XYZ file of C-alpha atoms in Angstrom:
738
model
C 5.704 22.926 54.614
C 5.037 25.864 52.306
C 8.188 25.147 50.338
C 7.210 21.525 50.131
C 3.746 22.359 48.820
C 5.175 24.733 46.197
C 7.413 21.918 45.000
C 4.774 19.222 44.907
C 1.799 21.074 43.412
C 3.408 21.922 40.062
C 4.447 18.296 39.806
C 0.906 17.188 40.535
C -0.418 19.642 37.948
C 2.048 18.345 35.354
C 1.107 14.764 36.160
C -2.563 15.605 35.858
C -2.005 17.363 32.528
C -0.052 14.371 31.226
C -2.836 12.023 32.338
C -5.452 14.146 30.588
C -3.393 14.236 27.386
C -2.975 10.462 27.448
C -6.693 10.025 28.048
C -7.578 12.420 25.206
C -5.227 10.640 22.799
C -6.672 7.254 23.769
C -10.176 8.577 23.132
C -9.104 9.986 19.764
C -7.482 6.725 18.713
C -10.557 4.775 19.764
C -12.814 6.999 17.670
C -10.382 6.726 14.784
C -10.232 2.940 14.983
C -14.014 2.626 15.242
C -14.512 4.844 12.207
C -12.179 2.692 10.125
C -13.447 -0.667 11.321
C -17.226 -0.245 11.273
C -19.361 0.223 8.183
C -21.591 3.276 8.318
C -24.545 1.782 6.434
C -26.254 -1.580 6.096
C -25.247 -3.733 3.140
C -28.464 -3.140 1.204
C -27.799 0.614 1.209
C -24.383 0.289 -0.446
C -24.128 1.065 -4.193
C -24.884 -2.009 -6.297
C -25.624 -4.237 -3.294
C -28.992 -5.961 -2.922
C -31.925 -5.490 -5.231
C -32.772 -7.492 -8.328
C -30.245 -8.955 -10.731
C -29.592 -6.884 -13.861
C -29.247 -8.979 -17.013
C -26.360 -8.280 -19.343
C -28.761 -7.352 -22.142
C -30.602 -4.858 -19.917
C -27.359 -3.307 -18.728
C -25.905 -2.912 -22.195
C -29.170 -1.451 -23.472
C -29.106 1.151 -20.688
C -25.703 2.483 -21.717
C -25.740 1.674 -25.421
C -23.812 -1.129 -27.078
C -21.672 1.156 -29.245
C -19.684 2.608 -26.331
C -18.754 -0.745 -24.838
C -18.010 -2.367 -28.174
C -15.758 0.457 -29.381
C -13.787 0.668 -26.146
C -13.433 -3.113 -25.960
C -12.005 -3.309 -29.470
C -9.566 -0.479 -28.712
C -8.405 -2.309 -25.588
C -8.050 -5.538 -27.564
C -5.572 -3.822 -29.876
C -3.427 -3.173 -26.802
C -3.306 -6.917 -26.164
C -2.563 -7.621 -29.813
C 0.362 -5.215 -29.772
C 1.722 -6.709 -26.538
C 1.450 -10.234 -27.936
C 3.154 -9.122 -31.140
C 6.158 -7.835 -29.265
C 6.258 -10.872 -26.972
C 6.310 -13.401 -29.823
C 8.789 -11.461 -31.941
C 11.158 -10.560 -29.090
C 13.804 -13.164 -30.085
C 13.740 -12.018 -33.725
C 14.050 -8.354 -32.722
C 16.906 -9.250 -30.371
C 18.803 -10.917 -33.206
C 18.019 -8.126 -35.684
C 19.461 -5.460 -33.402
C 22.173 -7.704 -31.853
C 21.194 -7.022 -28.230
C 21.127 -9.227 -25.136
C 18.177 -10.933 -23.475
C 18.191 -8.312 -20.743
C 17.919 -5.447 -23.225
C 14.976 -6.908 -25.131
C 13.180 -7.871 -21.905
C 13.602 -4.334 -20.618
C 12.412 -2.692 -23.856
C 9.484 -5.102 -24.085
C 8.264 -4.443 -20.565
C 9.349 -0.823 -20.283
C 6.137 0.343 -21.922
C 4.783 -0.069 -18.405
C 6.999 2.813 -17.313
C 5.952 4.820 -20.341
C 2.320 4.018 -19.543
C 2.874 5.571 -16.131
C 3.953 8.820 -17.780
C 0.628 8.916 -19.593
C -1.521 7.711 -16.706
C -1.645 11.024 -14.846
C -2.506 13.161 -17.887
C -5.080 10.591 -19.029
C -6.687 10.403 -15.598
C -6.735 14.190 -15.361
C -8.332 14.448 -18.802
C -10.857 11.708 -17.988
C -12.118 13.630 -14.954
C -12.466 16.898 -16.898
C -13.325 16.362 -20.563
C -15.365 14.186 -22.913
C -13.851 10.767 -22.498
C -14.726 9.480 -25.974
C -12.597 12.168 -27.566
C -9.712 11.461 -25.203
C -9.905 7.727 -25.990
C -10.070 8.406 -29.751
C -7.081 10.725 -29.818
C -5.070 8.289 -27.691
C -6.031 5.507 -30.103
C -4.745 7.466 -33.078
C -1.441 8.091 -31.313
C -1.244 4.390 -30.456
C -1.727 3.285 -34.071
C 0.944 5.672 -35.352
C 3.450 4.536 -32.721
C 2.828 0.862 -33.532
C 3.672 1.568 -37.162
C 6.757 3.464 -35.998
C 7.857 0.353 -34.068
C 7.858 -1.609 -37.310
C 9.863 1.098 -39.068
C 12.496 1.477 -36.315
C 15.988 1.440 -37.818
C 17.767 0.692 -34.542
C 17.081 -0.266 -30.966
C 17.022 3.366 -29.803
C 14.260 4.281 -32.270
C 12.362 1.172 -31.195
C 12.695 2.380 -27.620
C 11.234 5.777 -28.599
C 8.353 4.114 -30.438
C 7.656 2.041 -27.335
C 7.528 5.297 -25.408
C 4.700 6.544 -27.609
C 2.870 3.220 -27.457
C 3.026 3.171 -23.658
C 1.741 6.732 -23.252
C -1.145 6.082 -25.648
C -2.074 2.796 -23.945
C -2.368 4.714 -20.676
C -5.875 5.747 -21.703
C -7.257 2.221 -21.442
C -7.673 1.997 -17.674
C -8.460 5.597 -16.585
C -10.446 6.757 -19.624
C -12.155 3.558 -20.773
C -12.766 2.336 -17.219
C -14.251 5.630 -16.058
C -16.527 5.861 -19.069
C -17.799 2.284 -18.788
C -18.450 2.698 -15.048
C -20.662 5.737 -15.660
C -22.424 4.337 -18.733
C -23.499 0.909 -17.442
C -25.173 -0.352 -14.223
C -23.034 -1.475 -11.278
C -24.615 -4.927 -11.388
C -22.926 -5.895 -14.683
C -19.439 -4.511 -14.094
C -17.952 -7.937 -13.472
C -19.484 -9.326 -16.665
C -18.339 -6.340 -18.695
C -14.809 -6.758 -17.357
C -14.973 -10.473 -18.209
C -16.149 -9.758 -21.754
C -13.371 -7.209 -22.227
C -10.914 -9.719 -20.837
C -12.261 -12.437 -23.133
C -11.943 -10.158 -26.133
C -8.402 -9.352 -25.144
C -7.659 -13.015 -24.514
C -9.089 -14.077 -27.875
C -7.014 -11.457 -29.623
C -4.016 -12.308 -27.475
C -4.516 -16.017 -28.107
C -4.891 -15.727 -31.855
C -2.312 -13.011 -32.354
C 0.755 -15.188 -31.606
C -0.299 -17.527 -34.402
C -1.109 -14.644 -36.758
C 2.011 -12.695 -35.828
C 4.258 -15.719 -36.041
C 2.709 -16.688 -39.382
C 3.102 -13.183 -40.841
C 6.711 -12.985 -39.690
C 7.455 -16.436 -41.125
C 5.670 -15.544 -44.385
C 7.645 -12.310 -44.741
C 10.859 -14.178 -43.909
C 14.329 -12.781 -43.556
C 15.837 -10.804 -40.730
C 13.237 -8.021 -41.138
C 10.158 -10.251 -41.231
C 9.250 -9.153 -37.704
C 8.426 -5.630 -39.011
C 5.402 -6.676 -41.087
C 2.983 -7.450 -38.179
C 3.613 -3.995 -36.668
C 2.935 -2.240 -39.965
C -0.325 -4.109 -40.522
C -1.609 -3.691 -36.930
C -1.640 0.116 -37.010
C -4.324 0.435 -39.709
C -7.406 -1.133 -38.032
C -6.489 0.501 -34.711
C -6.702 3.928 -36.395
C -10.169 3.169 -37.821
C -11.630 2.209 -34.422
C -9.991 5.263 -32.805
C -11.844 7.536 -35.229
C -15.158 5.896 -34.230
C -14.378 6.522 -30.544
C -14.219 10.277 -31.134
C -18.027 10.400 -31.570
C -19.080 8.329 -28.549
C -21.688 9.976 -26.240
C -20.586 11.189 -22.811
C -22.418 9.527 -19.850
C -23.349 11.479 -16.704
C -20.590 11.189 -14.122
C -21.549 9.107 -11.099
C -25.023 8.362 -12.430
C -24.910 4.635 -11.624
C -23.968 5.149 -7.968
C -26.534 7.930 -7.640
C -29.290 5.835 -9.188
C -28.468 2.914 -6.902
C -28.158 4.935 -3.683
C -30.437 7.948 -4.252
C -32.851 6.765 -6.919
C -32.027 9.822 -9.052
C -29.084 11.656 -10.593
C -27.755 14.873 -9.039
C -26.088 16.974 -11.730
C -23.165 19.252 -10.912
C -23.562 21.949 -13.557
C -20.414 23.890 -12.616
C -17.728 21.404 -11.528
C -14.530 22.965 -10.256
C -11.121 21.789 -11.546
C -9.575 18.930 -9.586
C -6.021 19.113 -8.286
C -3.865 16.045 -8.931
C -2.235 16.404 -5.528
C -5.557 16.686 -3.694
C -7.046 13.786 -5.660
C -4.138 11.501 -4.807
C -4.182 12.574 -1.162
C -7.855 11.622 -0.923
C -7.501 8.396 -2.909
C -4.609 7.090 -0.833
C -6.831 7.306 2.256
C -9.232 4.770 0.718
C -7.903 1.620 2.353
C -9.396 -0.843 -0.134
C -7.942 1.090 -3.043
C -4.496 1.345 -1.502
C -4.315 -2.343 -0.545
C -5.620 -3.520 -3.918
C -3.252 -1.508 -6.087
C -0.263 -2.523 -3.954
C -1.372 -6.149 -4.347
C -1.640 -5.933 -8.120
C 1.684 -4.146 -8.252
C 3.208 -7.272 -6.740
C 1.315 -9.490 -9.187
C 2.595 -7.368 -12.074
C 6.160 -8.484 -11.340
C 5.376 -11.842 -12.940
C 2.386 -11.015 -15.135
C 3.967 -8.395 -17.384
C 7.337 -10.010 -17.933
C 5.956 -13.538 -18.172
C 5.207 -13.516 -21.909
C 8.670 -12.308 -22.918
C 10.493 -14.661 -20.522
C 8.336 -17.564 -21.705
C 9.166 -16.950 -25.376
C 12.852 -16.507 -24.603
C 12.804 -19.839 -22.755
C 10.979 -21.537 -25.655
C 13.582 -20.152 -28.063
C 16.702 -20.916 -26.028
C 15.770 -24.109 -24.156
C 13.382 -25.821 -26.592
C 14.668 -24.154 -29.812
C 11.122 -23.208 -30.912
C 10.905 -20.943 -33.992
C 8.599 -17.953 -34.456
C 5.714 -19.986 -35.911
C 6.022 -22.698 -33.270
C 6.128 -20.106 -30.491
C 3.048 -18.513 -32.007
C 1.138 -21.809 -32.041
C 2.113 -22.599 -28.463
C 1.191 -19.091 -27.345
C -2.200 -19.448 -28.977
C -2.835 -22.743 -27.164
C -1.977 -21.127 -23.843
C -4.057 -18.017 -24.471
C -7.183 -19.965 -25.441
C -7.146 -21.645 -22.034
C -8.032 -18.312 -20.420
C -11.395 -18.358 -22.202
C -12.452 -21.328 -20.091
C -12.890 -19.318 -16.893
C -13.838 -15.738 -17.785
C -17.427 -16.553 -18.944
C -18.080 -17.928 -15.445
C -15.977 -15.493 -13.410
C -17.811 -12.307 -14.475
C -21.312 -13.483 -13.472
C -19.900 -15.024 -10.289
C -18.263 -11.742 -9.315
C -21.492 -9.798 -9.967
C -23.573 -12.218 -7.885
C -21.139 -12.099 -4.992
C -20.876 -8.298 -5.140
C -24.661 -7.932 -5.086
C -24.789 -10.099 -1.946
C -21.571 -9.085 -0.188
C -18.820 -6.921 -1.781
C -16.180 -8.309 0.576
C -16.766 -11.848 -0.730
C -16.404 -10.641 -4.322
C -13.023 -9.115 -3.542
C -11.944 -12.223 -1.628
C -12.688 -14.255 -4.766
C -10.173 -12.159 -6.695
C -7.481 -12.760 -4.094
C -8.113 -16.502 -4.045
C -7.452 -16.679 -7.784
C -3.939 -15.321 -7.364
C -2.474 -17.536 -4.657
C -2.731 -20.913 -6.508
C -1.251 -19.309 -9.631
C 1.862 -18.414 -7.664
C 2.119 -21.948 -6.276
C 1.666 -23.643 -9.672
C 4.121 -21.396 -11.510
C 7.350 -23.263 -10.621
C 6.021 -26.571 -11.979
C 5.795 -25.184 -15.520
C 9.467 -24.318 -15.762
C 10.662 -27.884 -15.203
C 8.669 -29.510 -18.009
C 10.715 -31.605 -20.475
C 9.072 -30.471 -23.743
C 7.750 -27.238 -25.225
C 4.215 -28.647 -25.409
C 4.137 -29.784 -21.778
C 5.675 -26.444 -20.779
C 2.797 -24.648 -22.521
C 0.047 -26.948 -21.203
C 1.161 -26.694 -17.571
C 1.364 -22.932 -17.944
C -2.299 -22.673 -18.966
C -3.731 -22.781 -15.381
C -1.177 -20.210 -14.229
C -1.993 -17.820 -17.053
C -5.700 -18.512 -16.609
C -5.741 -17.606 -12.912
C -3.481 -14.569 -13.269
C -5.443 -13.126 -16.175
C -8.785 -13.792 -14.503
C -7.706 -11.982 -11.338
C -6.222 -9.074 -13.244
C -9.424 -8.736 -15.277
C -11.436 -8.124 -12.109
C -9.337 -5.209 -10.895
C -11.323 -2.823 -13.084
C -14.740 -3.327 -11.390
C -13.045 -3.170 -7.984
C -11.428 0.214 -8.715
C -14.645 1.525 -10.278
C -16.676 0.659 -7.178
C -14.498 2.109 -4.425
C -13.380 5.350 -6.102
C -15.514 8.521 -5.721
C -17.045 9.314 -9.096
C -15.406 12.754 -9.330
C -11.998 11.070 -8.993
C -12.622 7.921 -11.013
C -10.151 8.775 -13.771
C -7.454 9.785 -11.303
C -8.186 6.745 -9.142
C -7.572 4.382 -12.020
C -4.495 6.403 -13.022
C -3.158 5.937 -9.510
C -3.693 2.197 -9.888
C -1.888 2.293 -13.229
C 1.107 4.022 -11.672
C 1.460 1.410 -8.974
C 0.712 -1.583 -11.180
C 2.661 -0.683 -14.288
C 5.538 1.250 -12.778
C 6.215 -0.862 -9.711
C 4.900 -4.091 -11.192
C 5.785 -3.983 -14.877
C 8.900 -1.812 -14.775
C 10.177 -3.129 -11.457
C 9.569 -6.665 -12.633
C 11.268 -5.941 -15.949
C 14.392 -4.579 -14.265
C 14.665 -7.501 -11.874
C 13.863 -10.059 -14.553
C 16.358 -8.592 -17.026
C 19.162 -8.576 -14.453
C 18.474 -12.115 -13.280
C 17.878 -13.398 -16.818
C 21.238 -12.050 -17.964
C 23.032 -13.464 -14.949
C 21.283 -16.860 -15.043
C 18.353 -17.629 -17.361
C 14.617 -16.836 -17.807
C 13.585 -19.744 -15.554
C 15.544 -18.449 -12.587
C 14.182 -14.954 -13.224
C 10.596 -16.229 -13.166
C 11.024 -18.298 -10.015
C 12.831 -15.589 -8.067
C 10.489 -12.752 -9.087
C 7.139 -14.369 -9.825
C 6.430 -16.740 -6.942
C 6.978 -14.405 -3.944
C 5.241 -11.469 -5.640
C 2.206 -13.598 -6.538
C 1.775 -14.908 -3.001
C 2.127 -11.433 -1.525
C -0.364 -9.951 -3.986
C -2.996 -12.599 -3.319
C -2.773 -12.191 0.450
C -3.039 -8.394 0.166
C -6.192 -8.617 -1.967
C -7.818 -10.969 0.558
C -6.883 -8.560 3.348
C -8.311 -5.564 1.467
C -11.740 -7.250 1.412
C -12.139 -6.333 5.097
C -12.149 -2.613 4.232
C -14.486 -2.444 1.243
C -17.833 -2.052 3.032
C -16.616 0.896 5.066
C -15.196 2.585 1.961
C -18.467 2.043 0.090
C -20.340 3.488 3.053
C -18.323 6.681 2.796
C -19.406 6.967 -0.845
C -23.040 6.575 0.256
C -22.626 9.325 2.844
C -21.143 11.717 0.281
C -23.932 11.030 -2.228
C -26.634 11.581 0.384
C -25.050 14.841 1.457
C -24.925 15.946 -2.162
C -28.637 15.225 -2.581
C -29.526 17.062 0.630
C -27.586 20.100 -0.495
C -29.263 20.045 -3.915
C -32.719 19.870 -2.296
C -31.882 22.676 0.108
C -30.813 24.942 -2.730
C -33.995 24.176 -4.646
C -36.161 25.006 -1.637
C -34.386 28.260 -0.836
C -32.129 29.405 -3.725
C -31.303 32.676 -1.991
C -29.953 31.042 1.155
C -26.713 29.568 -0.178
C -23.821 30.052 2.280
C -20.646 31.579 0.964
C -18.669 28.776 2.589
C -19.749 25.313 3.685
C -17.722 22.780 5.651
C -19.602 19.464 5.774
C -18.641 16.279 7.643
C -14.883 16.833 7.369
C -12.400 14.270 8.685
C -8.695 14.996 8.425
C -5.555 13.064 9.275
C -1.890 13.850 9.706
C -0.372 10.586 8.561
C -2.187 7.893 10.532
C -3.400 10.243 13.273
C -6.887 11.643 12.775
C -7.265 15.190 14.118
C -10.663 16.311 12.754
C -13.856 14.324 13.224
C -17.052 15.165 11.325
C -16.471 18.939 11.444
C -19.337 20.949 9.947
C -20.321 24.646 9.876
C -21.433 27.340 7.443
C -20.586 30.998 6.892
C -22.980 33.395 5.177
C -22.062 36.428 3.137
C -20.784 39.336 5.215
C -20.648 37.233 8.367
C -17.699 37.003 10.752
C -17.263 33.574 12.318
C -14.931 32.966 15.262
C -13.250 29.570 15.642
C -12.501 28.960 19.300
C -11.360 25.941 21.213
C -8.930 24.187 23.478
C -5.294 23.383 22.782
C -4.876 21.151 19.752
C -8.574 21.344 18.942
C -7.973 21.555 15.180
C -8.748 25.249 14.614
C -5.740 25.991 12.415
C -6.081 22.621 10.693
C -9.609 23.342 9.489
C -8.401 26.648 8.005
C -5.734 24.730 6.084
C -8.373 22.334 4.774
C -10.579 25.228 3.658
C -7.795 26.940 1.728
C -6.549 23.682 0.195
C -3.335 23.144 2.146
C -4.765 19.857 3.399
C -7.090 17.331 1.767
C -9.777 15.790 3.980
C -10.132 12.022 4.137
C -13.883 12.567 4.199
C -16.263 15.487 3.771
C -16.959 18.405 1.464
C -15.860 22.035 1.152
C -18.100 24.355 -0.903
C -17.807 27.959 -2.037
C -21.086 29.590 -3.063
C -22.614 26.138 -3.419
C -19.853 24.786 -5.694
C -17.818 21.816 -4.480
C -14.143 22.707 -4.144
C -12.887 19.820 -1.994
C -10.236 18.832 -4.554
C -9.358 22.269 -5.933
C -5.683 23.313 -5.719
C -4.764 26.049 -3.191
C -3.669 28.539 -5.860
C -6.961 28.116 -7.712
C -8.902 28.613 -4.499
C -7.103 31.920 -4.221
C -8.431 32.871 -7.649
C -11.925 31.952 -6.506
C -11.550 34.214 -3.448
C -10.325 32.021 -0.545
C -7.337 33.640 1.175
C -5.510 32.780 4.383
C -3.575 35.063 6.706
C -1.443 32.500 8.579
C -0.369 32.887 12.159
C 3.212 33.969 12.790
C 5.440 35.768 10.317
C 3.729 36.475 7.009
C 6.133 38.974 5.407
C 9.510 38.978 3.629
C 11.752 40.639 6.258
C 14.603 41.445 3.842
C 12.292 43.415 1.517
C 10.824 46.854 2.001
C 7.161 47.391 2.780
C 6.562 48.504 -0.800
C 8.366 45.469 -2.214
C 6.315 43.168 0.002
C 3.164 44.697 -1.435
C 4.578 44.389 -4.954
C 5.262 40.698 -4.384
C 1.753 40.145 -3.049
C 0.312 41.910 -6.119
C 2.304 39.808 -8.577
C -0.891 38.224 -9.923
C -2.020 41.737 -10.953
C 1.163 42.493 -12.912
C -0.695 42.487 -16.249
C -3.219 45.073 -15.017
C -1.264 48.051 -13.618
C -4.400 50.148 -13.147
C -6.075 47.504 -10.974
C -2.872 47.008 -9.030
C -2.494 50.696 -8.211
C -6.148 50.847 -7.213
C -5.632 48.003 -4.742
C -2.433 49.648 -3.455
C -4.345 52.836 -2.771
C -7.056 50.895 -0.940
C -4.740 49.048 1.456
C -2.541 52.087 2.119
C -5.658 54.072 2.989
C -6.706 51.221 5.257
C -3.251 51.134 6.924
C -2.008 54.751 7.057
C 0.934 53.761 9.264
C 2.287 51.574 6.449
C 1.824 54.331 3.890
C 4.562 56.355 5.588
C 6.917 53.378 5.896
C 6.987 52.069 2.339
C 10.773 52.259 2.075
C 11.401 50.667 5.476
C 12.527 47.035 5.639
C 9.706 44.775 6.770
C 12.044 43.013 9.185
C 12.596 46.249 11.100
C 8.878 46.743 11.779
C 7.359 45.833 15.118
C 5.424 42.581 15.439
C 2.124 44.406 15.207
C 3.197 46.378 12.143
C 4.326 43.173 10.437
C 0.921 41.673 11.146
C -0.714 44.730 9.584
C 1.543 44.404 6.533
C 0.719 40.704 6.178
C -2.995 41.544 6.330
C -2.509 44.287 3.737
C -0.772 41.804 1.416
C -3.747 39.453 1.639
C -6.287 42.223 1.093
C -4.580 43.171 -2.180
C -6.246 40.061 -3.642
C -9.800 41.213 -2.831
C -10.714 38.043 -0.947
C -14.277 36.807 -0.945
C -13.609 34.806 2.217
C -10.757 35.880 4.491
C -9.307 33.291 6.875
C -7.264 34.717 9.756
C -5.243 32.383 11.966
C -4.496 33.834 15.427
C -5.317 37.469 14.911
C -4.027 38.803 18.239
C -1.460 36.209 19.304
C 1.606 37.833 20.885
C 0.551 41.409 20.097
C 0.434 44.360 22.452
C -3.037 45.637 23.398
C -2.560 48.889 21.469
C -1.712 46.945 18.296
C -4.664 44.657 18.839
C -6.826 47.763 19.024
C -5.540 48.931 15.628
C -6.247 45.500 14.164
C -9.756 45.503 15.577
C -10.459 48.826 13.882
C -9.336 47.395 10.548
C -11.428 44.245 11.005
C -14.453 46.338 11.921
C -14.046 48.359 8.742
C -13.709 45.183 6.652
C -16.794 43.836 8.351
C -18.679 47.029 7.540
C -17.583 46.631 3.903
C -19.290 43.205 3.870
C -16.184 40.979 3.808
C -16.837 37.407 4.953
C -14.279 36.282 7.552
C -13.349 33.282 9.661
C -11.066 34.173 12.545
C -9.179 31.783 14.810
C -8.832 33.696 18.049
C -7.527 32.805 21.500
C -9.268 35.682 23.246
C -12.969 35.254 23.930
C -13.323 39.005 24.491
C -11.949 39.800 21.032
C -14.138 37.121 19.497
C -17.198 38.623 21.188
C -16.241 42.062 19.893
C -15.862 40.912 16.274
C -17.851 37.785 15.554
C -21.485 37.327 14.653
C -21.272 33.630 15.418
C -18.791 31.242 17.005
C -17.827 27.615 16.587
C -16.183 25.844 19.502
C -13.874 22.909 18.724
C -12.610 20.343 21.195
C -10.502 17.276 20.357
C -11.201 17.770 16.677
C -14.988 17.871 17.038
C -17.530 20.704 16.979
C -18.992 21.081 20.487
C -20.905 24.313 19.957
C -22.227 26.422 17.086
C -24.168 29.596 17.734
C -23.894 33.277 18.523
C -20.810 34.503 20.306
C -22.993 35.722 23.164
C -24.426 32.247 23.664
C -20.905 30.851 23.868
C -19.981 33.418 26.519
C -22.891 32.189 28.619
C -21.578 28.624 28.525
C -19.206 28.619 31.492
C -17.670 25.234 30.629
C -16.694 26.294 27.097
C -15.786 29.883 27.950
C -13.412 28.680 30.666
C -11.661 26.421 28.146
C -11.154 29.364 25.796
C -9.768 31.596 28.502
C -7.390 28.928 29.811
C -6.375 27.537 26.403
C -3.482 28.519 24.239
C -2.803 28.070 20.558
C -2.168 24.625 19.308
C -5.066 24.019 17.041
């Protein structure tokens, strides 16, 4: 019987553990699903929702007409340049003796070049005066347009297109970010419609003007004249943009949600990697940009394929193609004056309905597209194409207010840049490659039908689906703004009580699995905080988030009151956040001295400071001082831990994060470590220590935070935690896994 019991009980324990793990995972997934499905705030509390209607005149007066007018004209030049290339594509093809596929690729490849400029432009838009960025980009654009007209061969034309694409990258991230901050949320749809109308008017008239200029110039080089003329007015407007005033970042959302503007006087630099990690967790943003990437397959190559078809199938010359293009472009003006106000009204009532409207514009365009390509004459071909172009352009015009609304204001430039990468790289460039291959193998009609119809249907359905996420994403923006206001008020009430480190409302996910839920705690200067918890509680994960090795999907990290949620890990090190990771933290093949030299690499330009820090850590660790020539790999586990700690201390951390201080170490080594930590504590160093031993935590920590299943269950003094039998038992029985 005894043998039988010894066999069965471990099995029962294992079964019970498995059942508890399954139950915990089910609970975690339920919380995760609820957080994604349910909006956090009522509709009337969302930015731009509810309240009184803002007239267009009032909105423009609030931000100043000059900013909107200048940026709109700059964007219109982009459309003029695109139309110029589209109309003249057959003439350029003949001048350089290249195939349809080559000219289609060069014409649409500016989308790929735009992607190369999107990241730098988004980064600049989130850091510097946006008017200056837009002006400089405009000057580069005008010079590259002129260079296109002067290109002596197809390779030089390709290089000029590279410059044009990079310069045009400023339109969405820089212009869009600036307009969103300058003008009220309630007129964003109308502003986008006006910009779209301006672009459509220019795009509609430019084929006629371009075709007429090329026909007037005549000859095989007549196509160069429109490019040379276009560059001059673009340069003039770009100079005006350099002097535009800079609006407060996020002021429209703050005014709508908080009733006032909270100013961040010392913003920290934003990491591109962290920004993208956060943005890609915004479900509305991700779904929308994927949808418009699909739409871009047909939208960006459509003009070139249409003109090639008019030239080859209907034998239309440059002037005739220009007239037909103008007729088609003017049709777009019939819907945009009504779409902008309609979008604003719907958004004010229900943001999800506004986004659904955008999706419903796309689907019929995809269904009507095939009809156009079987028309018997050039005129009927153009007339049937008007509704398709109208719906596609109208939907694409509304992407700007959507991106502006769902992107956190600190990341608005990068958010739009991310959209540009998806839309113009996947959509424009991917569509260009497919269209050029199919057009060469068959003809432009087959290319349009094979690429355009499926991508349009997919894009429309994705936009409609994304409307189910928008309220929750807007609610997260509200929560962040409210937290920002609360923190501002707290600092005003007690300026001397600013924690060294703040973790506020942090959620974190590994892939699609959420592991941290609303984690919040503070650490004051000179304090030692112990992070304790059960297996897999998220202790090590929160340290990674603090030091920048993970970007939260929600929440804020602050150092001395300054937001550093999106700061790169290496920059956090410069600000004083340093992590001693659990496990091996040394280079085993190097000597102790060489390990210290590697750790002090950032001090290489200041030998005096480096030697001073060497002296400090060697005095702190006398055992290492006598082993400087010994290989680190030959040290004991405890000595390697001491060396790893010494390497971190060389950087003079302001906040020291220690993951698993005593794990796997002998008691005598733990005693040596405790002496060092006590000395650091006496020196006033702020520390957060993940520790599996409650006794060690009680010996070191002023306060403790207990985590369970990714949530904070207790915050208080270490002594109070010891008195909680339920939590203390979990610490004693738990092992690392957090």
